PDB file of C-alpha atoms in Angstrom:
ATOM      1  CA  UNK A1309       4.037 -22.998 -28.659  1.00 91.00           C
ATOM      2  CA  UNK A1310       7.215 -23.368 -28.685  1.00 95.00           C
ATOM      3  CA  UNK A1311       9.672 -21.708 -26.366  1.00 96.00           C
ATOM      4  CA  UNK A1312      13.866 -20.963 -25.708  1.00 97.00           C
ATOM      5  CA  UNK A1313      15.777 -19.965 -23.461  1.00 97.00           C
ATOM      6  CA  UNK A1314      18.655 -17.536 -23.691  1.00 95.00           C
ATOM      7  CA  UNK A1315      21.590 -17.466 -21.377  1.00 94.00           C
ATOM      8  CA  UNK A1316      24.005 -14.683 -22.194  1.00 85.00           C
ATOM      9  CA  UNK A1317      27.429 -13.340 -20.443  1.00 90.00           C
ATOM     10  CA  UNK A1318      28.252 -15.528 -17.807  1.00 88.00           C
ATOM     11  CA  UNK A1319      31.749 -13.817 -18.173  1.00 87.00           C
ATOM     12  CA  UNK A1320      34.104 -16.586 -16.309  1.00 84.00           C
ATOM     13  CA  UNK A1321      37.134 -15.307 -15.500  1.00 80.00           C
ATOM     14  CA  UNK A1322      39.993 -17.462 -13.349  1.00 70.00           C
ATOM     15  CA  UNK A1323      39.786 -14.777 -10.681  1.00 73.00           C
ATOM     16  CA  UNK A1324      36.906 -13.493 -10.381  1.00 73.00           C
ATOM     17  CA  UNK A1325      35.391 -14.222  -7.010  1.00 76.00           C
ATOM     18  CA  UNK A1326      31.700 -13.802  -8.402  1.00 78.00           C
ATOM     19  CA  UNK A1327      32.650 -17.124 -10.667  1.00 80.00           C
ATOM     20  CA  UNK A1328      30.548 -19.085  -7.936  1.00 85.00           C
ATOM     21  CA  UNK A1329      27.566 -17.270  -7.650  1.00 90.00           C
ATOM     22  CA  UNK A1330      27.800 -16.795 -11.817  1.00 88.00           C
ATOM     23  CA  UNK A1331      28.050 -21.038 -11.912  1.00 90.00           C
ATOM     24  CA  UNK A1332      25.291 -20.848  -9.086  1.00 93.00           C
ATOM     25  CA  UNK A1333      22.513 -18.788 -11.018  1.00 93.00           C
ATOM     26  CA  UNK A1334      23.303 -20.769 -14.806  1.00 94.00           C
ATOM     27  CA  UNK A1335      22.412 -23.976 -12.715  1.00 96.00           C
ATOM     28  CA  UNK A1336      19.378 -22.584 -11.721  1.00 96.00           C
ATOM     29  CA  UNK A1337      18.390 -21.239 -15.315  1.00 96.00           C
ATOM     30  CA  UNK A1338      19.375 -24.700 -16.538  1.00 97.00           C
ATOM     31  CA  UNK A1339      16.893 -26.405 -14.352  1.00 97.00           C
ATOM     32  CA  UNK A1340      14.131 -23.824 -14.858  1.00 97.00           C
ATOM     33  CA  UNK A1341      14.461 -24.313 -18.648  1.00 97.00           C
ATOM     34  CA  UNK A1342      14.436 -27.823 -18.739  1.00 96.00           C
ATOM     35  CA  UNK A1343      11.028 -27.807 -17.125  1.00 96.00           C
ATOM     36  CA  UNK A1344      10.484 -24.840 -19.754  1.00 96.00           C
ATOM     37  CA  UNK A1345       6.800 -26.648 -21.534  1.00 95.00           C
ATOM     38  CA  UNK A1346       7.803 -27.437 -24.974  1.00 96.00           C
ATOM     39  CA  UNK A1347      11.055 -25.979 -24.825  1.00 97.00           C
ATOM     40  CA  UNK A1348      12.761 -25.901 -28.224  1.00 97.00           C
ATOM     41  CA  UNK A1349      16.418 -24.784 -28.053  1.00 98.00           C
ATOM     42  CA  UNK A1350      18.769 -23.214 -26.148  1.00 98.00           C
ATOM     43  CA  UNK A1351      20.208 -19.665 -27.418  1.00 97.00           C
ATOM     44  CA  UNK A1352      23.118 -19.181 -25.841  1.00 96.00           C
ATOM     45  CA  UNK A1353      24.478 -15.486 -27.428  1.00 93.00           C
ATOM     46  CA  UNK A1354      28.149 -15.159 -26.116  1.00 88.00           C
ATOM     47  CA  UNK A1355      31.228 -14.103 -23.330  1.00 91.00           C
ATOM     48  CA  UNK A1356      31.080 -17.242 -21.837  1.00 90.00           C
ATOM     49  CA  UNK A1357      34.340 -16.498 -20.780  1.00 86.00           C
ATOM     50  CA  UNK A1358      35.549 -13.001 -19.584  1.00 83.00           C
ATOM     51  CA  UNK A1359      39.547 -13.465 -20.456  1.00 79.00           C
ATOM     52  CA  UNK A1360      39.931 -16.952 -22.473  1.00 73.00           C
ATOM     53  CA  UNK A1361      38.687 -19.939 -20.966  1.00 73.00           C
ATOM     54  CA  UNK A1362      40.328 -20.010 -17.175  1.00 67.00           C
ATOM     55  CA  UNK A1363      41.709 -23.462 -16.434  1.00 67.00           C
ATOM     56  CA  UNK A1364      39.013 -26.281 -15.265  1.00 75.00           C
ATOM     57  CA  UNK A1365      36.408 -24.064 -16.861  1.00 77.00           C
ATOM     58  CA  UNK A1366      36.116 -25.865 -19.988  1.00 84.00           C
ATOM     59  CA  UNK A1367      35.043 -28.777 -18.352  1.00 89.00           C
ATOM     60  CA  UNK A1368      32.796 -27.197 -16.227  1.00 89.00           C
ATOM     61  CA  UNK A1369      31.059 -25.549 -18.992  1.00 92.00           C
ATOM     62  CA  UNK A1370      31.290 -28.518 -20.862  1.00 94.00           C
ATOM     63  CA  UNK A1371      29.330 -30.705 -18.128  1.00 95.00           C
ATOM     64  CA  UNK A1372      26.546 -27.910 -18.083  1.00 95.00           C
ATOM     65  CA  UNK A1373      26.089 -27.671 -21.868  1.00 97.00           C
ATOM     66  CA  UNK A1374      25.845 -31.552 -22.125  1.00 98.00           C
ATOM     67  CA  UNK A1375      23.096 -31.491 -19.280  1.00 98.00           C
ATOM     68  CA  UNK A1376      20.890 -28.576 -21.962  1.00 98.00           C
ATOM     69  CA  UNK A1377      21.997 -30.476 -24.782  1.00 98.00           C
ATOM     70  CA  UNK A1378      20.157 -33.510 -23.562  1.00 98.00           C
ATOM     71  CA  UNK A1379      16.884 -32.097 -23.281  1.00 98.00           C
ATOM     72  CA  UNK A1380      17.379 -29.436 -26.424  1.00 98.00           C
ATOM     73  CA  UNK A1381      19.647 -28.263 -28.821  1.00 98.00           C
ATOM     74  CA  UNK A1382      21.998 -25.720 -27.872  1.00 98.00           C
ATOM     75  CA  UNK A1383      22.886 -21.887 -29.812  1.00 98.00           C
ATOM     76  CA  UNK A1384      26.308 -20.986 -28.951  1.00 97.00           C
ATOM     77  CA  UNK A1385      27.505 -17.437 -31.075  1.00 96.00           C
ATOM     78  CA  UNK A1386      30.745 -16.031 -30.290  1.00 94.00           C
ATOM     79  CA  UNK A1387      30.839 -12.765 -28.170  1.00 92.00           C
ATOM     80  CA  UNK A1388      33.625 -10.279 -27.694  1.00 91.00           C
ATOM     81  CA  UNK A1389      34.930 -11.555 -24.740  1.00 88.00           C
ATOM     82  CA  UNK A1390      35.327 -15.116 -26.434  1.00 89.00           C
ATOM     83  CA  UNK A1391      38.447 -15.705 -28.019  1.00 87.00           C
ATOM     84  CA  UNK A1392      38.705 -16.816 -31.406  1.00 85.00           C
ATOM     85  CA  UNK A1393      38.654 -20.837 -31.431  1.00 87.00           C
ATOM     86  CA  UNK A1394      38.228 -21.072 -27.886  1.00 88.00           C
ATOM     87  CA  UNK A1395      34.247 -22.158 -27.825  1.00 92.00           C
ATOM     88  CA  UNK A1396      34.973 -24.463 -30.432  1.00 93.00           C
ATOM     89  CA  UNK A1397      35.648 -27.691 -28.176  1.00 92.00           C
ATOM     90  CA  UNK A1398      31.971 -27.701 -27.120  1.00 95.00           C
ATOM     91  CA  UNK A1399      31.060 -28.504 -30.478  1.00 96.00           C
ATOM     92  CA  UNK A1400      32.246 -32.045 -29.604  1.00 96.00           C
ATOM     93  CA  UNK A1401      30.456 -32.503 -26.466  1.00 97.00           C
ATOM     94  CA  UNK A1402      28.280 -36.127 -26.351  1.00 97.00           C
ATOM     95  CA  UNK A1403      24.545 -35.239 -25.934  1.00 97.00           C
ATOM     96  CA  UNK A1404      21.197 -36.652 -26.593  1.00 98.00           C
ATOM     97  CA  UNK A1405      20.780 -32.881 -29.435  1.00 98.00           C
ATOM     98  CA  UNK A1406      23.411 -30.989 -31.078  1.00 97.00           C
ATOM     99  CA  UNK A1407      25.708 -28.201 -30.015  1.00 98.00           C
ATOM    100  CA  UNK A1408      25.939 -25.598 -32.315  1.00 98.00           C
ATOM    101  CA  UNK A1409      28.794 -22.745 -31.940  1.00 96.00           C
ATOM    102  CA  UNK A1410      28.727 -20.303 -34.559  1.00 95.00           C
ATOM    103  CA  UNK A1411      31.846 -18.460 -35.464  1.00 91.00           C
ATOM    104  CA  UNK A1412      30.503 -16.600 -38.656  1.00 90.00           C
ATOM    105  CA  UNK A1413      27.473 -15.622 -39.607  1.00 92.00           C
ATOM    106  CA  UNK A1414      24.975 -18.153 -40.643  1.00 94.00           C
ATOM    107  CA  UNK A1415      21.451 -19.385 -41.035  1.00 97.00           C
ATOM    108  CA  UNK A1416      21.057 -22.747 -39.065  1.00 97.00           C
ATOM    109  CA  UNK A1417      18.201 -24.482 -39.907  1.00 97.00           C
ATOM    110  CA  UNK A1418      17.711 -26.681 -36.306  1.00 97.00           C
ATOM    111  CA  UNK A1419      15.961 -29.306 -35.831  1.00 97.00           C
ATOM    112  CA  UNK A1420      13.828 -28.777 -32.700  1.00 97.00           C
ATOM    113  CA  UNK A1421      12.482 -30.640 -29.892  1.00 96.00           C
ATOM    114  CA  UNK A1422       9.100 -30.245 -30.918  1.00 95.00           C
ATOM    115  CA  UNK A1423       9.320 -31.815 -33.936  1.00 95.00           C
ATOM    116  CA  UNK A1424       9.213 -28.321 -35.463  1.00 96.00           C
ATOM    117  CA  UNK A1425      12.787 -26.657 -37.175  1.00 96.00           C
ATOM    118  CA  UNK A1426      13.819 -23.374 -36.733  1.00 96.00           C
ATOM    119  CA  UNK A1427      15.353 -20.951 -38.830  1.00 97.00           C
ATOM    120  CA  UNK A1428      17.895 -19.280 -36.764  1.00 96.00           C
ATOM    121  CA  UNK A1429      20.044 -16.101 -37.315  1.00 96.00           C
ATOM    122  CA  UNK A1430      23.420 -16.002 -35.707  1.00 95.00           C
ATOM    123  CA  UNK A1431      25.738 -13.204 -35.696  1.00 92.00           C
ATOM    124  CA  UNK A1432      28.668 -13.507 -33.484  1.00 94.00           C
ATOM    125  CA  UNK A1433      31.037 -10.942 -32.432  1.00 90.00           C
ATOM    126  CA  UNK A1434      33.178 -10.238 -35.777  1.00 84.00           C
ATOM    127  CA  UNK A1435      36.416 -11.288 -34.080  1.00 72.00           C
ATOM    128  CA  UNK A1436      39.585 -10.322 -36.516  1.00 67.00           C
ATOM    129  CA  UNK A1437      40.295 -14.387 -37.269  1.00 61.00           C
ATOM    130  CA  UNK A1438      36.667 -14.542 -38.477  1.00 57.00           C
ATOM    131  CA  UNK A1439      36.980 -12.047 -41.296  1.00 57.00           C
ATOM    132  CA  UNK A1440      40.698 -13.912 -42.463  1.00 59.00           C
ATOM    133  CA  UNK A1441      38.863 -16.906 -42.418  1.00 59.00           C
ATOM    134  CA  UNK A1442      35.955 -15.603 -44.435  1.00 60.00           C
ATOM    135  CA  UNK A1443      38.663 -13.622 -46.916  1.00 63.00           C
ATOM    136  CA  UNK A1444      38.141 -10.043 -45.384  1.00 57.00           C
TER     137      UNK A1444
END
């Protein structure tokens, strides 16, 4: 069978003095899931950030999305505490599977580590750039 796991609402923020214990408990889903039996993907449903993406954060994230992107693909949707464009960068990050980050909604069709695909519905938050972009 084949299984994900979902991290949601980590909620960063640059002053937030929970930001350690937030970083603290996503390290310990990451290594649960990656000894997850036939885990698939990662879904990974939005508000990363609280506020924008506080400074050094991106690369923080960034290291931990690389480390689930080499043992599955990774789901990123936008949330309502994301700002528009702001995710987008992890797109780019170097991994053994894809990162996905969904801006609009779409059907991905992922390719999983099981040799299986996926049909996956996104729907992130309907930030005001996404609807100009789409022609709403």
């Amino acid at each position: 069978m084949t299984r994900f796991v979902a991290i949601g609402d980590t909620h960063l923020h640059s002053t937030d003095p929970w930001n350690g214990d937030r970083l603290a408990a996503l390290d310990q889903i990451i290594e649960a899931g990656r000894n997850v039996p036939s885990l698939g993907a990662w879904l990974y449903p939005g508000d990363i950030f609280d506020v924008g993406c506080p400074l050094a954060y991106g690369d923080i994230v960034a290291g931990r999305l690389q480390e689930m992107a080499d043992a599955a693909p990774v789901l990123i949707a936008y949330g309502n505490h994301d700002r528009a464009r702001e995710l987008d960068i992890f797109r780019k990050v170097k991994a053994r599977w894809p990162i996905y980050v969904v801006d609009a909604p779409v059907v991905l069709d992922v390719p999983l580590t099981t040799g299986e695909h996926a049909a996956v519905f996104v729907l992130p938050y309907p930030h005001r750039m996404g609807f100009v972009s789409q022609g709403v």
